[in-house]
Amino acid sequence: MPNLDFYAAGDDWSAVLETVFDLALFRVFESDSEPDRELREFHALTEVPDGRQGRSLALFAVGSGPGPMAKRMDFLPGVHPDATFRYCCEGWGLIQLHHGAAVGTRELRWSHTNHNTEKRAAAWSATVPRLGDPAAWNWAAVTSASGRLNRAIRRMSVSKIGSHPVLPSAADFIAHAGLRYEYGVGIHATPAYGMSR
């Protein structure tokens, strides 16, 4: 299964990233570069920055395909006052790893892993020809690496909310903030409109 939504907070993210590097299955890239900067590859946990740039990563399972591509995205004049471009990391078989964020103490959003399937990539290949032929990817290798990461994350969990694993620091955050209502893309302190308390 390519997708895993899970709860991570505080030190959990460092533990997830440590697992990514310990598995030694991936090359790790930022999903989007900083404005006016090249796309970075990270070789160790200590290289992954805190903040936004370290929360959204693209994982390339080594030997799974032609590798990631850096797509330059030029900003329209006036959109970004201090920059003219950024890069995003693309590739049919890349695995996305995203750290969901806490919204104050009222909400904790899911962190997640996900990747294309061979069928989805083939369906979109005519729309996004710059990514090349999806058949050039070893989809079994992509799925295997993704599955190993997802299983490792599940083993780190201390509980589950619905089908979503909850990592240790997230469990503490959820308990202390009194988050009880799961809807949308996370767990909240208050119910959604129409949801009973």
mmCIF file of C-alpha atoms in Angstrom:
data_model
loop_
_atom_site.group_PDB
_atom_site.id
_atom_site.type_symbol
_atom_site.label_atom_id
_atom_site.label_comp_id
_atom_site.label_asym_id
_atom_site.label_seq_id
_atom_site.Cartn_x
_atom_site.Cartn_y
_atom_site.Cartn_z
ATOM 1 C CA MET A 1 0.000 0.000 0.000
ATOM 2 C CA PRO A 2 1.687 3.264 -1.073
ATOM 3 C CA ASN A 3 0.002 5.650 1.382
ATOM 4 C CA LEU A 4 0.405 5.933 5.141
ATOM 5 C CA ASP A 5 -1.139 8.754 7.168
ATOM 6 C CA PHE A 6 0.240 8.926 10.718
ATOM 7 C CA TYR A 7 0.556 11.326 13.628
ATOM 8 C CA ALA A 8 3.994 12.726 14.474
ATOM 9 C CA ALA A 9 4.979 15.674 16.665
ATOM 10 C CA GLY A 10 8.086 16.976 18.391
ATOM 11 C CA ASP A 11 10.903 14.411 18.400
ATOM 12 C CA ASP A 12 8.893 11.959 16.282
ATOM 13 C CA TRP A 13 9.949 13.649 13.041
ATOM 14 C CA SER A 14 13.653 13.222 13.832
ATOM 15 C CA ALA A 15 12.994 9.553 14.601
ATOM 16 C CA VAL A 16 11.203 9.102 11.259
ATOM 17 C CA LEU A 17 14.067 10.781 9.388
ATOM 18 C CA GLU A 18 16.630 8.689 11.256
ATOM 19 C CA THR A 19 14.733 5.602 10.096
ATOM 20 C CA VAL A 20 14.779 6.866 6.499
ATOM 21 C CA PHE A 21 18.577 7.136 6.586
ATOM 22 C CA ASP A 22 19.087 3.924 8.598
ATOM 23 C CA LEU A 23 17.135 1.882 6.044
ATOM 24 C CA ALA A 24 19.770 2.930 3.458
ATOM 25 C CA LEU A 25 17.210 2.504 0.666
ATOM 26 C CA PHE A 26 16.775 6.125 -0.364
ATOM 27 C CA ARG A 27 18.369 9.234 -1.725
ATOM 28 C CA VAL A 28 16.666 12.097 0.126
ATOM 29 C CA PHE A 29 15.792 15.423 -1.530
ATOM 30 C CA GLU A 30 13.822 18.460 -0.491
ATOM 31 C CA SER A 31 10.501 18.522 -2.361
ATOM 32 C CA ASP A 32 10.874 22.234 -3.100
ATOM 33 C CA SER A 33 14.003 24.346 -2.975
ATOM 34 C CA GLU A 34 14.309 27.582 -1.131
ATOM 35 C CA PRO A 35 13.649 30.583 -3.399
ATOM 36 C CA ASP A 36 16.562 31.357 -5.738
ATOM 37 C CA ARG A 37 18.397 28.177 -4.657
ATOM 38 C CA GLU A 38 19.196 24.834 -6.266
ATOM 39 C CA LEU A 39 17.408 21.698 -5.091
ATOM 40 C CA ARG A 40 19.294 20.016 -2.239
ATOM 41 C CA GLU A 41 20.010 16.366 -1.548
ATOM 42 C CA PHE A 42 20.503 15.341 2.073
ATOM 43 C CA HIS A 43 22.951 12.573 2.984
ATOM 44 C CA ALA A 44 22.414 12.477 6.755
ATOM 45 C CA LEU A 45 19.831 13.444 9.346
ATOM 46 C CA THR A 46 21.986 16.372 10.466
ATOM 47 C CA GLU A 47 21.755 17.919 6.979
ATOM 48 C CA VAL A 48 17.941 18.064 6.957
ATOM 49 C CA PRO A 49 16.950 21.581 8.046
ATOM 50 C CA ASP A 50 14.401 22.402 10.691
ATOM 51 C CA GLY A 51 11.386 24.296 9.443
ATOM 52 C CA ARG A 52 9.461 24.111 6.196
ATOM 53 C CA GLN A 53 12.317 22.840 3.997
ATOM 54 C CA GLY A 54 12.800 19.798 6.213
ATOM 55 C CA ARG A 55 9.130 18.869 6.463
ATOM 56 C CA SER A 56 8.438 17.940 2.849
ATOM 57 C CA LEU A 57 10.863 15.489 1.267
ATOM 58 C CA ALA A 58 11.108 13.421 -1.906
ATOM 59 C CA LEU A 59 12.619 9.956 -1.499
ATOM 60 C CA PHE A 60 14.193 8.156 -4.433
ATOM 61 C CA ALA A 61 14.458 4.405 -3.872
ATOM 62 C CA VAL A 62 17.975 3.651 -5.120
ATOM 63 C CA GLY A 63 17.913 1.590 -8.315
ATOM 64 C CA SER A 64 14.187 2.076 -8.887
ATOM 65 C CA GLY A 65 14.317 4.274 -11.959
ATOM 66 C CA PRO A 66 15.851 7.136 -13.884
ATOM 67 C CA GLY A 67 16.053 9.324 -10.799
ATOM 68 C CA PRO A 68 14.611 12.640 -9.735
ATOM 69 C CA MET A 69 14.407 15.702 -11.939
ATOM 70 C CA ALA A 70 14.681 19.299 -10.755
ATOM 71 C CA LYS A 71 12.000 21.423 -12.412
ATOM 72 C CA ARG A 72 12.621 25.156 -12.363
ATOM 73 C CA MET A 73 9.569 27.246 -11.555
ATOM 74 C CA ASP A 74 9.894 30.940 -12.369
ATOM 75 C CA PHE A 75 7.902 33.351 -10.217
ATOM 76 C CA LEU A 76 5.696 35.925 -11.880
ATOM 77 C CA PRO A 77 6.941 39.482 -11.311
ATOM 78 C CA GLY A 78 5.833 40.744 -7.920
ATOM 79 C CA VAL A 79 4.844 37.334 -6.537
ATOM 80 C CA HIS A 80 7.963 36.950 -4.417
ATOM 81 C CA PRO A 81 9.686 40.220 -3.511
ATOM 82 C CA ASP A 82 13.177 38.777 -3.032
ATOM 83 C CA ALA A 83 13.337 35.856 -5.478
ATOM 84 C CA THR A 84 12.713 34.942 -9.103
ATOM 85 C CA PHE A 85 12.545 31.119 -9.065
ATOM 86 C CA ARG A 86 12.587 27.878 -7.110
ATOM 87 C CA TYR A 87 12.956 24.196 -8.030
ATOM 88 C CA CYS A 88 10.695 21.257 -7.302
ATOM 89 C CA CYS A 89 11.740 17.611 -7.247
ATOM 90 C CA GLU A 90 9.824 15.421 -9.706
ATOM 91 C CA GLY A 91 9.767 11.814 -10.835
ATOM 92 C CA TRP A 92 7.100 9.196 -11.439
ATOM 93 C CA GLY A 93 8.392 6.840 -8.765
ATOM 94 C CA LEU A 94 9.422 9.277 -6.043
ATOM 95 C CA ILE A 95 8.024 8.688 -2.571
ATOM 96 C CA GLN A 96 6.699 11.759 -0.784
ATOM 97 C CA LEU A 97 7.353 12.109 2.939
ATOM 98 C CA HIS A 98 5.547 15.004 4.584
ATOM 99 C CA HIS A 99 5.453 16.083 8.224
ATOM 100 C CA GLY A 100 2.036 17.356 9.268
ATOM 101 C CA ALA A 101 2.031 20.312 11.587
ATOM 102 C CA ALA A 102 0.339 21.232 14.814
ATOM 103 C CA VAL A 103 -1.993 24.197 14.507
ATOM 104 C CA GLY A 104 -1.430 25.734 17.917
ATOM 105 C CA THR A 105 -2.893 23.286 20.407
ATOM 106 C CA ARG A 106 -6.206 22.920 18.563
ATOM 107 C CA GLU A 107 -5.211 20.521 15.776
ATOM 108 C CA LEU A 108 -2.534 18.035 14.728
ATOM 109 C CA ARG A 109 -2.422 17.261 11.017
ATOM 110 C CA TRP A 110 -1.422 13.924 9.566
ATOM 111 C CA SER A 111 2.103 13.271 8.446
ATOM 112 C CA HIS A 112 2.172 10.978 5.448
ATOM 113 C CA THR A 113 4.025 8.929 2.896
ATOM 114 C CA ASN A 114 2.703 8.341 -0.609
ATOM 115 C CA HIS A 115 3.782 7.575 -4.158
ATOM 116 C CA ASN A 116 2.340 6.950 -7.591
ATOM 117 C CA THR A 117 1.359 3.516 -8.757
ATOM 118 C CA GLU A 118 2.414 2.247 -12.161
ATOM 119 C CA LYS A 119 -1.199 2.472 -13.355
ATOM 120 C CA ARG A 120 -1.615 6.092 -12.222
ATOM 121 C CA ALA A 121 1.726 7.156 -13.711
ATOM 122 C CA ALA A 122 0.821 5.532 -17.048
ATOM 123 C CA ALA A 123 -2.549 7.307 -17.052
ATOM 124 C CA TRP A 124 -0.867 10.695 -16.516
ATOM 125 C CA SER A 125 2.191 10.181 -18.732
ATOM 126 C CA ALA A 126 0.672 11.918 -21.773
ATOM 127 C CA THR A 127 -0.260 14.917 -19.603
ATOM 128 C CA VAL A 128 3.213 15.247 -18.059
ATOM 129 C CA PRO A 129 5.587 14.020 -20.800
ATOM 130 C CA ARG A 130 8.622 15.795 -19.273
ATOM 131 C CA LEU A 131 8.796 13.018 -16.666
ATOM 132 C CA GLY A 132 9.529 10.395 -19.308
ATOM 133 C CA ASP A 133 8.165 6.895 -19.651
ATOM 134 C CA PRO A 134 6.755 5.441 -16.409
ATOM 135 C CA ALA A 135 7.770 1.996 -17.699
ATOM 136 C CA ALA A 136 11.404 3.035 -17.076
ATOM 137 C CA TRP A 137 10.732 2.710 -13.342
ATOM 138 C CA ASN A 138 11.008 -0.518 -11.373
ATOM 139 C CA TRP A 139 7.643 -0.234 -9.639
ATOM 140 C CA ALA A 140 8.215 -3.335 -7.523
ATOM 141 C CA ALA A 141 11.321 -1.643 -6.061
ATOM 142 C CA VAL A 142 9.404 1.597 -5.384
ATOM 143 C CA THR A 143 6.589 -0.291 -3.655
ATOM 144 C CA SER A 144 8.994 -2.479 -1.676
ATOM 145 C CA ALA A 145 10.998 0.493 -0.355
ATOM 146 C CA SER A 146 7.821 2.413 0.467
ATOM 147 C CA GLY A 147 6.384 -0.616 2.253
ATOM 148 C CA ARG A 148 9.530 -1.056 4.347
ATOM 149 C CA LEU A 149 9.395 2.593 5.410
ATOM 150 C CA ASN A 150 5.689 2.380 6.243
ATOM 151 C CA ARG A 151 6.214 -0.778 8.316
ATOM 152 C CA ALA A 152 9.074 0.894 10.207
ATOM 153 C CA ILE A 153 6.867 3.909 10.988
ATOM 154 C CA ARG A 154 4.054 1.622 12.172
ATOM 155 C CA ARG A 155 6.505 -0.159 14.509
ATOM 156 C CA MET A 156 7.384 3.213 16.064
ATOM 157 C CA SER A 157 3.767 3.893 17.015
ATOM 158 C CA VAL A 158 2.416 3.618 20.548
ATOM 159 C CA SER A 159 -1.265 3.614 19.554
ATOM 160 C CA LYS A 160 -3.645 4.169 16.662
ATOM 161 C CA ILE A 161 -6.486 6.575 16.005
ATOM 162 C CA GLY A 162 -8.696 4.869 13.482
ATOM 163 C CA SER A 163 -6.219 3.400 11.017
ATOM 164 C CA HIS A 164 -3.569 6.065 11.711
ATOM 165 C CA PRO A 165 -0.479 5.141 13.753
ATOM 166 C CA VAL A 166 0.344 7.586 16.554
ATOM 167 C CA LEU A 167 4.022 8.091 17.367
ATOM 168 C CA PRO A 168 5.144 8.746 20.990
ATOM 169 C CA SER A 169 5.470 12.553 21.022
ATOM 170 C CA ALA A 170 2.252 12.875 19.028
ATOM 171 C CA ALA A 171 0.457 10.731 21.616
ATOM 172 C CA ASP A 172 1.658 13.097 24.360
ATOM 173 C CA PHE A 173 0.646 16.173 22.340
ATOM 174 C CA ILE A 174 -2.819 14.747 21.606
ATOM 175 C CA ALA A 175 -3.379 13.844 25.272
ATOM 176 C CA HIS A 176 -2.174 17.184 26.674
ATOM 177 C CA ALA A 177 -4.096 19.252 24.106
ATOM 178 C CA GLY A 178 -7.271 17.214 24.557
ATOM 179 C CA LEU A 179 -7.593 16.441 20.857
ATOM 180 C CA ARG A 180 -10.520 14.038 20.381
ATOM 181 C CA TYR A 181 -12.183 14.612 17.017
ATOM 182 C CA GLU A 182 -10.655 13.148 13.886
ATOM 183 C CA TYR A 183 -11.873 14.680 10.629
ATOM 184 C CA GLY A 184 -10.409 16.361 7.560
ATOM 185 C CA VAL A 185 -6.649 15.803 7.613
ATOM 186 C CA GLY A 186 -6.068 15.473 11.329
ATOM 187 C CA ILE A 187 -7.323 15.416 14.880
ATOM 188 C CA HIS A 188 -8.939 18.434 16.526
ATOM 189 C CA ALA A 189 -9.954 19.789 19.923
ATOM 190 C CA THR A 190 -13.458 20.646 18.729
ATOM 191 C CA PRO A 191 -15.897 18.692 16.592
ATOM 192 C CA ALA A 192 -16.702 19.585 13.009
ATOM 193 C CA TYR A 193 -20.005 21.309 12.365
ATOM 194 C CA GLY A 194 -22.764 18.753 12.829
ATOM 195 C CA MET A 195 -20.515 16.280 14.657
ATOM 196 C CA SER A 196 -21.697 15.326 18.142
ATOM 197 C CA ARG A 197 -19.444 15.875 21.133
#
